[in-house]
mmCIF file of C-alpha atoms in Angstrom:
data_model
loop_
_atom_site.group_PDB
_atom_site.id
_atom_site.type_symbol
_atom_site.label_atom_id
_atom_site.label_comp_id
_atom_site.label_asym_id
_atom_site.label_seq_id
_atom_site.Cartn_x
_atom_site.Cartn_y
_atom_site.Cartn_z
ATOM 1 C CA UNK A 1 -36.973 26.453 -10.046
ATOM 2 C CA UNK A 2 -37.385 22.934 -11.027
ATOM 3 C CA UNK A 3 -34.555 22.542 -12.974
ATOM 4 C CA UNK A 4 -32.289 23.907 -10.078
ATOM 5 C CA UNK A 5 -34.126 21.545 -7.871
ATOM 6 C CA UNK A 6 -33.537 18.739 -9.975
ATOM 7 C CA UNK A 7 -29.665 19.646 -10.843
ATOM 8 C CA UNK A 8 -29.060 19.560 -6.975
ATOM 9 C CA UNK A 9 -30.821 16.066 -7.033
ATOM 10 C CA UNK A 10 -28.377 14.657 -9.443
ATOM 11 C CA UNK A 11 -25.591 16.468 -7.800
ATOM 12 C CA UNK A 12 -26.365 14.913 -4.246
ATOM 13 C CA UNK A 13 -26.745 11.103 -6.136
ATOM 14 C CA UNK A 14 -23.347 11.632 -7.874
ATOM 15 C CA UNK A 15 -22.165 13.049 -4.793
ATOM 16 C CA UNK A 16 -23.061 10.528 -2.417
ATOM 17 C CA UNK A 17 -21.840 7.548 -5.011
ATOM 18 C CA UNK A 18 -18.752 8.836 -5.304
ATOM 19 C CA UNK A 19 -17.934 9.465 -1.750
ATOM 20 C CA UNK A 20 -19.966 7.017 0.623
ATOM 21 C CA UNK A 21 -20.567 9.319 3.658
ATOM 22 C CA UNK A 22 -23.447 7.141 4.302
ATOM 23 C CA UNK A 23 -21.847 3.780 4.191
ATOM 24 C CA UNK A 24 -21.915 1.841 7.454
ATOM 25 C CA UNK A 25 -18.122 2.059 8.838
ATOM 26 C CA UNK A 26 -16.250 -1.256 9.090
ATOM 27 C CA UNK A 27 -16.040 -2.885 12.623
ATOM 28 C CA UNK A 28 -13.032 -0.960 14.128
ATOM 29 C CA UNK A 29 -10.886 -4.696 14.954
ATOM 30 C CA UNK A 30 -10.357 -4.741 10.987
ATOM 31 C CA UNK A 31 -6.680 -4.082 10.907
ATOM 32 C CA UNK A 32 -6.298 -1.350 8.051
ATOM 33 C CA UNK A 33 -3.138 -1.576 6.039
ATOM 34 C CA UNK A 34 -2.085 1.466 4.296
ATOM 35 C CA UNK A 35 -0.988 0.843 0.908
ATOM 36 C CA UNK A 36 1.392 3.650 -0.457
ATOM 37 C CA UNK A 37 3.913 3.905 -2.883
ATOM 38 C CA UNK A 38 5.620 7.452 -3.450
ATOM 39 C CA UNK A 39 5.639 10.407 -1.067
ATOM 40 C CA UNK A 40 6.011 12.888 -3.402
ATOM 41 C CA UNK A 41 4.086 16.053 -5.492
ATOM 42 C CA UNK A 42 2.675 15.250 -8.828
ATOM 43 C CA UNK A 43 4.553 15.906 -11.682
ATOM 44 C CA UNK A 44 3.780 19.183 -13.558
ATOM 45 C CA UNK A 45 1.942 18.536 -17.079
ATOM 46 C CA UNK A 46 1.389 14.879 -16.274
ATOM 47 C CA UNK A 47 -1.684 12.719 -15.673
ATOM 48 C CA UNK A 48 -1.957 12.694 -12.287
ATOM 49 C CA UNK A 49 -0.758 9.779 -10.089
ATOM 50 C CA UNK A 50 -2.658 7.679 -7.512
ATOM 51 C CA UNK A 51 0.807 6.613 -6.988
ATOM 52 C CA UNK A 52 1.884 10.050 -5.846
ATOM 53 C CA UNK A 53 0.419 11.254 -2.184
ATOM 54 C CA UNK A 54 1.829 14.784 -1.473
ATOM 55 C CA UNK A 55 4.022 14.918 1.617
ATOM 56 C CA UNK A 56 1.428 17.304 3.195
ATOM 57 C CA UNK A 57 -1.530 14.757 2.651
ATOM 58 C CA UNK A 58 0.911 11.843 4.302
ATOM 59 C CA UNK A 59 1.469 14.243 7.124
ATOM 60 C CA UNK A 60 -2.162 14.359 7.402
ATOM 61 C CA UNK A 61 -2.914 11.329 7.506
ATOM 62 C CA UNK A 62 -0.280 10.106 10.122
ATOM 63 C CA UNK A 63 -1.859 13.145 12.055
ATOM 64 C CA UNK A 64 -5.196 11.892 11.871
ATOM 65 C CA UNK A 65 -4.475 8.669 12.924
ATOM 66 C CA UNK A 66 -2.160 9.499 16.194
ATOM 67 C CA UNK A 67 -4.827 12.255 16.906
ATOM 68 C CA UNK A 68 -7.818 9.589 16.865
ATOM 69 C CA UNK A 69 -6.541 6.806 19.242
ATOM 70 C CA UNK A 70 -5.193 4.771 16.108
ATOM 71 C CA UNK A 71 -1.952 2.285 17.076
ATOM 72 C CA UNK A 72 0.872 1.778 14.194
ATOM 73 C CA UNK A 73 2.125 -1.839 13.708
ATOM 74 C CA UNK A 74 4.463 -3.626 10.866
ATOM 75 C CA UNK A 75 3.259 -6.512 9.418
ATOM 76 C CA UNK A 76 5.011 -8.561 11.281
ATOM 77 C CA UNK A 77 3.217 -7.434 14.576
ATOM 78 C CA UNK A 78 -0.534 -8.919 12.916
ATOM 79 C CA UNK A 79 -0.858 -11.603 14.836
ATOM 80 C CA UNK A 80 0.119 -9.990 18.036
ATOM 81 C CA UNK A 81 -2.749 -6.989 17.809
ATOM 82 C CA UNK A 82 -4.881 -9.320 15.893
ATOM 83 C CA UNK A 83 -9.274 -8.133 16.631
ATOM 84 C CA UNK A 84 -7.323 -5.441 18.966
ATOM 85 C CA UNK A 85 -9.678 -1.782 17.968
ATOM 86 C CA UNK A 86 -7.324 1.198 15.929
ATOM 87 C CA UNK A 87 -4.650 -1.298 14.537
ATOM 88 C CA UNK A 88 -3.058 0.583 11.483
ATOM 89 C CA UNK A 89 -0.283 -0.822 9.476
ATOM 90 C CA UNK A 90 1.448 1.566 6.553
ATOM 91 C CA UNK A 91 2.907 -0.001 4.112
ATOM 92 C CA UNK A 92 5.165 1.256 1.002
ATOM 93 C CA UNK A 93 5.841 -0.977 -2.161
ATOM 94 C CA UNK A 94 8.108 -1.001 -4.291
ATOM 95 C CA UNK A 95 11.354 1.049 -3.005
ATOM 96 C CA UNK A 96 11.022 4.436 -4.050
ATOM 97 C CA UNK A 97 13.396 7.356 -2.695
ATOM 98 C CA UNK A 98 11.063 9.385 -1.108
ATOM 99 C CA UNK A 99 10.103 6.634 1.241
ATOM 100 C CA UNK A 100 13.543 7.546 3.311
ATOM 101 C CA UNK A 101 14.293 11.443 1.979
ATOM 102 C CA UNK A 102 10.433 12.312 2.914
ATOM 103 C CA UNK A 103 8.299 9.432 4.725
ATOM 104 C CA UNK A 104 10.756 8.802 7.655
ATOM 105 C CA UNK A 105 11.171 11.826 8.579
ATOM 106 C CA UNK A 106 7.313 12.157 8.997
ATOM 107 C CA UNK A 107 6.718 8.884 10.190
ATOM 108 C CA UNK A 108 9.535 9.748 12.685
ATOM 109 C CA UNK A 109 7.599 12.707 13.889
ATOM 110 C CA UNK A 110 4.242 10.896 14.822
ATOM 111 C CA UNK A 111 6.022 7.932 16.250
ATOM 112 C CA UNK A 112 5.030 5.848 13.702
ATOM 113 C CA UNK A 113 6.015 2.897 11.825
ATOM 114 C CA UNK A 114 5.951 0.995 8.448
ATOM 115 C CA UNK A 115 6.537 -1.880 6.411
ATOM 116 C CA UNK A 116 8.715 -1.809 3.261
ATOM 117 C CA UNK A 117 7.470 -4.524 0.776
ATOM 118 C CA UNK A 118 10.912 -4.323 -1.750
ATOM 119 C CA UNK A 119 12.004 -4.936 -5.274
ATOM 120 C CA UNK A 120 15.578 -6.490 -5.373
ATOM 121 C CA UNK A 121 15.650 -5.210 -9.039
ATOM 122 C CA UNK A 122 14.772 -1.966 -8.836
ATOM 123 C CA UNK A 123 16.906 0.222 -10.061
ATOM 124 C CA UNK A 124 15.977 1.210 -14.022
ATOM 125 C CA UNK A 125 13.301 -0.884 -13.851
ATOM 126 C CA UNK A 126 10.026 -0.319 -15.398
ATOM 127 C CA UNK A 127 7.659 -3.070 -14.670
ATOM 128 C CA UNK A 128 4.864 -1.431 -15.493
ATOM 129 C CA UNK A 129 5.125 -3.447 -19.143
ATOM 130 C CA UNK A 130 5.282 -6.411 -17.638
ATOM 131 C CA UNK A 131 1.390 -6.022 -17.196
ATOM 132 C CA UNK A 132 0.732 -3.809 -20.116
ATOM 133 C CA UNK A 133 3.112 -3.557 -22.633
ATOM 134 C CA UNK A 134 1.346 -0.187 -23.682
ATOM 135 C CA UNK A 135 2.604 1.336 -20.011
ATOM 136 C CA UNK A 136 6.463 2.313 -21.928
ATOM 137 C CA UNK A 137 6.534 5.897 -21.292
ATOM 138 C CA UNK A 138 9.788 4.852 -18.832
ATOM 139 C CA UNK A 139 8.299 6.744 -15.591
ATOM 140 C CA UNK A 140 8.890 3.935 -13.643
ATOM 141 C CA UNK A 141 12.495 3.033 -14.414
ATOM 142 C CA UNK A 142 13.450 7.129 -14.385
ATOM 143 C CA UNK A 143 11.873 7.466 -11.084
ATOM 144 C CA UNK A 144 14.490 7.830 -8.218
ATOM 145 C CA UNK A 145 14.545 4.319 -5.840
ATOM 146 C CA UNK A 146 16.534 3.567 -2.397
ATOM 147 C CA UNK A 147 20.027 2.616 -2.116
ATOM 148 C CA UNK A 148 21.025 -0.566 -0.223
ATOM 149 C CA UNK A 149 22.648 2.392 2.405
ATOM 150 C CA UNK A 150 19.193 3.855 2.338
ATOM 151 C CA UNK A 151 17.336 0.866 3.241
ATOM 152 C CA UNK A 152 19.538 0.196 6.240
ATOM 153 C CA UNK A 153 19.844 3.236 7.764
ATOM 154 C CA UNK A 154 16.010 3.295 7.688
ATOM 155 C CA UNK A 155 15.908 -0.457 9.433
ATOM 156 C CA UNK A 156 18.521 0.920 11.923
ATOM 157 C CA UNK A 157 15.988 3.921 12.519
ATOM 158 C CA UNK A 158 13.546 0.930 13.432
ATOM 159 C CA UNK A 159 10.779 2.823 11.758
ATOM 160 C CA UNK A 160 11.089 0.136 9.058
ATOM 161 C CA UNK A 161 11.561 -3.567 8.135
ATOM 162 C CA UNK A 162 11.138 -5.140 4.977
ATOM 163 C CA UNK A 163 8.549 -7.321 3.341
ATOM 164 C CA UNK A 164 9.453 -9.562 0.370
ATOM 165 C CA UNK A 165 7.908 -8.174 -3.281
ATOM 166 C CA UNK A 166 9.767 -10.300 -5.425
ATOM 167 C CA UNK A 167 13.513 -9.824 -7.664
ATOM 168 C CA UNK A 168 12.145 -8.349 -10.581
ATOM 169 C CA UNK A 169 8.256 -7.194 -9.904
ATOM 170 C CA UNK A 170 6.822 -9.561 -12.684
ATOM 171 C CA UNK A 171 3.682 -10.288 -13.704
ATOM 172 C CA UNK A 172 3.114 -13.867 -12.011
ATOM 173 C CA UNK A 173 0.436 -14.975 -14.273
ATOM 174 C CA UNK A 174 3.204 -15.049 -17.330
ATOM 175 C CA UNK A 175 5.403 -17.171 -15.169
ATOM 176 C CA UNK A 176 5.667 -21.198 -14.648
ATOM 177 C CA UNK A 177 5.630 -22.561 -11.553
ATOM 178 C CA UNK A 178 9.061 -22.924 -10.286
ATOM 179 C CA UNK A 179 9.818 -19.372 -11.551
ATOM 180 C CA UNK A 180 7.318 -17.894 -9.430
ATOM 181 C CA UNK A 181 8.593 -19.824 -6.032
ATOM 182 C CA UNK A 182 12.249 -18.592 -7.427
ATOM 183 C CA UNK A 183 10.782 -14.945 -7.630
ATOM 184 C CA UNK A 184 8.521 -14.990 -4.358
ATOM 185 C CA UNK A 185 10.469 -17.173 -1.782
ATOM 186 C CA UNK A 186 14.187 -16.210 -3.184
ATOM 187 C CA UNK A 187 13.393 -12.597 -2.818
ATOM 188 C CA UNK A 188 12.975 -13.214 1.020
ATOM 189 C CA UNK A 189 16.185 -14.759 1.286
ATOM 190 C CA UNK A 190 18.277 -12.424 -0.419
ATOM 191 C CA UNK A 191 16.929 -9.610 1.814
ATOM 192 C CA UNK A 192 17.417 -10.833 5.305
ATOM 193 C CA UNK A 193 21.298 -11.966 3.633
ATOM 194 C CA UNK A 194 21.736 -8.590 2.568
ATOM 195 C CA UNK A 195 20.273 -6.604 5.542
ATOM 196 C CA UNK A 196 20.934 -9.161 8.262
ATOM 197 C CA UNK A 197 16.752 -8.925 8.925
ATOM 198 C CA UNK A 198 13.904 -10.639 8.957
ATOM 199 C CA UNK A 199 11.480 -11.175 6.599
ATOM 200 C CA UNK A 200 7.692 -12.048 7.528
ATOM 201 C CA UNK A 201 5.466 -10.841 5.200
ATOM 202 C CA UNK A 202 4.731 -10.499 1.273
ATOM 203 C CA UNK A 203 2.895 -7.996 -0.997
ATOM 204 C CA UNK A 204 2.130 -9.533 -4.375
ATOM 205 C CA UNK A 205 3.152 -7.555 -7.676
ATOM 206 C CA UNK A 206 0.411 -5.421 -9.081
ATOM 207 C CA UNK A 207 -1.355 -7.006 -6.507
ATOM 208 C CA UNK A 208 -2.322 -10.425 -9.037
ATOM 209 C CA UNK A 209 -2.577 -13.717 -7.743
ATOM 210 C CA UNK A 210 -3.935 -16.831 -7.993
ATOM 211 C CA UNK A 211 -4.861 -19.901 -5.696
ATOM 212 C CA UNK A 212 -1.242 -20.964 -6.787
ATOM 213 C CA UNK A 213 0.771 -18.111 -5.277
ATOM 214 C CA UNK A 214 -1.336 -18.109 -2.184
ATOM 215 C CA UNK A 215 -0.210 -21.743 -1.367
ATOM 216 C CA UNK A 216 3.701 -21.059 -2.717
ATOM 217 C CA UNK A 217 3.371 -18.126 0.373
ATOM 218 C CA UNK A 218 1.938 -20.420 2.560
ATOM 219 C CA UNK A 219 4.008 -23.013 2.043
ATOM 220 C CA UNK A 220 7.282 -21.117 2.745
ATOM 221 C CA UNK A 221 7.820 -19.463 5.932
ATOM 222 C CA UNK A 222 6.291 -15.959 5.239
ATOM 223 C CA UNK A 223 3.460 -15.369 8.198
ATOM 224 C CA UNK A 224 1.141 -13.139 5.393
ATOM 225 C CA UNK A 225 0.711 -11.590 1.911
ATOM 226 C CA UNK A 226 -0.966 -8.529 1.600
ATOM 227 C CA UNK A 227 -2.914 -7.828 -2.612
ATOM 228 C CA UNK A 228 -3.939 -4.266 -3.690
ATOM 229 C CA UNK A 229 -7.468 -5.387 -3.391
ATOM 230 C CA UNK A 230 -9.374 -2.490 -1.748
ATOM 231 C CA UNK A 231 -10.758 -2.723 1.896
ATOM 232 C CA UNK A 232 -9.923 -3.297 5.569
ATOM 233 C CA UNK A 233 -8.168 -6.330 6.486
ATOM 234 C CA UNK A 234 -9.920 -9.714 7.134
ATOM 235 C CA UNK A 235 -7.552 -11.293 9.986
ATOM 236 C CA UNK A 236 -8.367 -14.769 9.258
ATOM 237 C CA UNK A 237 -7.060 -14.452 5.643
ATOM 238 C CA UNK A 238 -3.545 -14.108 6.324
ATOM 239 C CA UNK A 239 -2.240 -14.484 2.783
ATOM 240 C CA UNK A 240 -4.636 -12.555 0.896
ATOM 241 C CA UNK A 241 -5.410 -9.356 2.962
ATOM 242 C CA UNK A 242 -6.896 -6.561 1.549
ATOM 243 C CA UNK A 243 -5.587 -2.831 2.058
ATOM 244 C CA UNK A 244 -7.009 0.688 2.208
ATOM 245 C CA UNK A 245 -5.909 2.190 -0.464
ATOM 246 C CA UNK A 246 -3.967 5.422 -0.286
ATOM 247 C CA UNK A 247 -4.216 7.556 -3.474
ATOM 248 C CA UNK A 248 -2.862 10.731 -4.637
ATOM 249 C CA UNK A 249 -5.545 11.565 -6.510
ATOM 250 C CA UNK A 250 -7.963 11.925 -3.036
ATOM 251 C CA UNK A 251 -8.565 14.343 -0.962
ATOM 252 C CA UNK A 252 -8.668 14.399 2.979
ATOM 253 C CA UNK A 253 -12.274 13.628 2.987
ATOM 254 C CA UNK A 254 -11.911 10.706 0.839
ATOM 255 C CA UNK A 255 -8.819 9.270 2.769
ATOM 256 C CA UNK A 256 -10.916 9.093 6.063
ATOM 257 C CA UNK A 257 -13.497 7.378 4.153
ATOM 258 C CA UNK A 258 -11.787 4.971 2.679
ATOM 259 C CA UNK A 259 -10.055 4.449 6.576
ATOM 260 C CA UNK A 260 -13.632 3.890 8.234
ATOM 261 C CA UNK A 261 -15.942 2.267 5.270
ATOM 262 C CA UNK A 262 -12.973 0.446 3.914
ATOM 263 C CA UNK A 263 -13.363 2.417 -0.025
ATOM 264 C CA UNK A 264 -14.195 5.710 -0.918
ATOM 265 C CA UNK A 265 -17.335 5.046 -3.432
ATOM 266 C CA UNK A 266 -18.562 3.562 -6.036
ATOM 267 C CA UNK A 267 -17.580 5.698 -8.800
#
């Protein structure tokens, strides 16, 4: 009887580090900014994918948030519901295909809205290496992204608009100076040019930056910059918000911690 007694012990301390049901939940005039990047099932036989949230999790989600009072922005609508309670933002990065064959649909159902942080370069482009040269299995580059067509019949849907995520998704610490303002501030350009739009915010590539990126955004006339680093959104940091982070490796449980306590646990 003690042994059982002291398995369910360890069991309940895992448990409760792992998912941190008893965490105090973050005041509710944090914005929280989704950060997702494929809707789409994993891929049979491999690893699973934080990358990958299953369209019937997204629905979920966008379901628990129009069913709990929650109001969807874009990024470029922060300032205007700034310390306002339930402000959710979803974001996608990168460009994938799903984002118009599968998210706007869904989005379009629960009235909802999103920001598009894009890749100019995307197309048979693996950036993954550009971090870690040991990432070359190609998934990246194979993986299906949005046409230019795509991207403007979803900005004509006005379920979308874009954010700026660079040309080429590099790795900014690699890169001198005046490559990095070609790669962060150019991008911008090029995409209201090409999509007659505007372009407010910026998501940072694999979410890395330093004191020297946040003051090339700053400096150009982008009104925020969103990282990957985990939590709810301090409103006062404008160029180096945090985002709750939406993984396909979670289940429903987790995803409504991570909404509330800004991360899911600590292991």
């Amino acid at each position: 009887m003690i042994y059982l007694a002291i398995t369910l012990d360890i069991f309940l301390i895992l448990f409760s580090l792992k998912y941190v049901w008893w965490y105090k939940n973050k005041d509710m005039s944090a914005t929280r900014i989704m950060m997702y990047h494929m809707i789409a099932e994993q891929i049979p036989n491999e690893k699973k994918s934080g990358l990958r949230v299953s369209p019937l999790m997204f629905e979920k989600h966008l379901e628990y948030f129009s069913n709990n009072g929650w109001k969807f922005i874009k990024m470029s609508e922060l300032e205007e519901h700034k310390d306002q309670n339930k402000i959710v933002a979803i974001t996608f990065d990168d460009g994938y295909l799903d984002n118009y064959s599968i998210a706007l649909p869904l989005l379009k159902k629960y009235n909802a809205c999103a920001t598009l942080y894009l890749v100019i370069d995307r197309h048979n482009n693996d950036w993954s290496v550009k971090k870690n040269p040991k990432h070359n299995s190609g998934a990246l580059a194979s993986e299906e992204k949005l046409s230019d067509d795509h991207i403007l019949e979803m900005l004509n849907s006005n379920v979308f608009e874009l954010g700026g995520h660079t040309i080429t998704h590099p790795y900014l610490p690699n890169l001198a100076l005046e490559d990095k303002k070609y790669e962060m501030i150019q991008c911008k350009e090029i995409l209201e040019n090409k999509f007659n739009t505007q372009v407010t915010s910026f998501a940072y590539p694999f979410g890395i930056y330093s004191n020297e990126d946040i003051n090339i955004i700053k400096e150009s006339d982008y009104s925020s910059a969103v990282t990957t680093e985990e939590g709810v959104a301090d409103n006062s940091a404008l160029f180096d918000l945090k985002r709750v982070k939406a993984s396909g490796k979670d289940n429903f449980f987790a995803f409504k911690l991570r909404v509330l306590k800004g991360f899911r646990g600590f292991i």
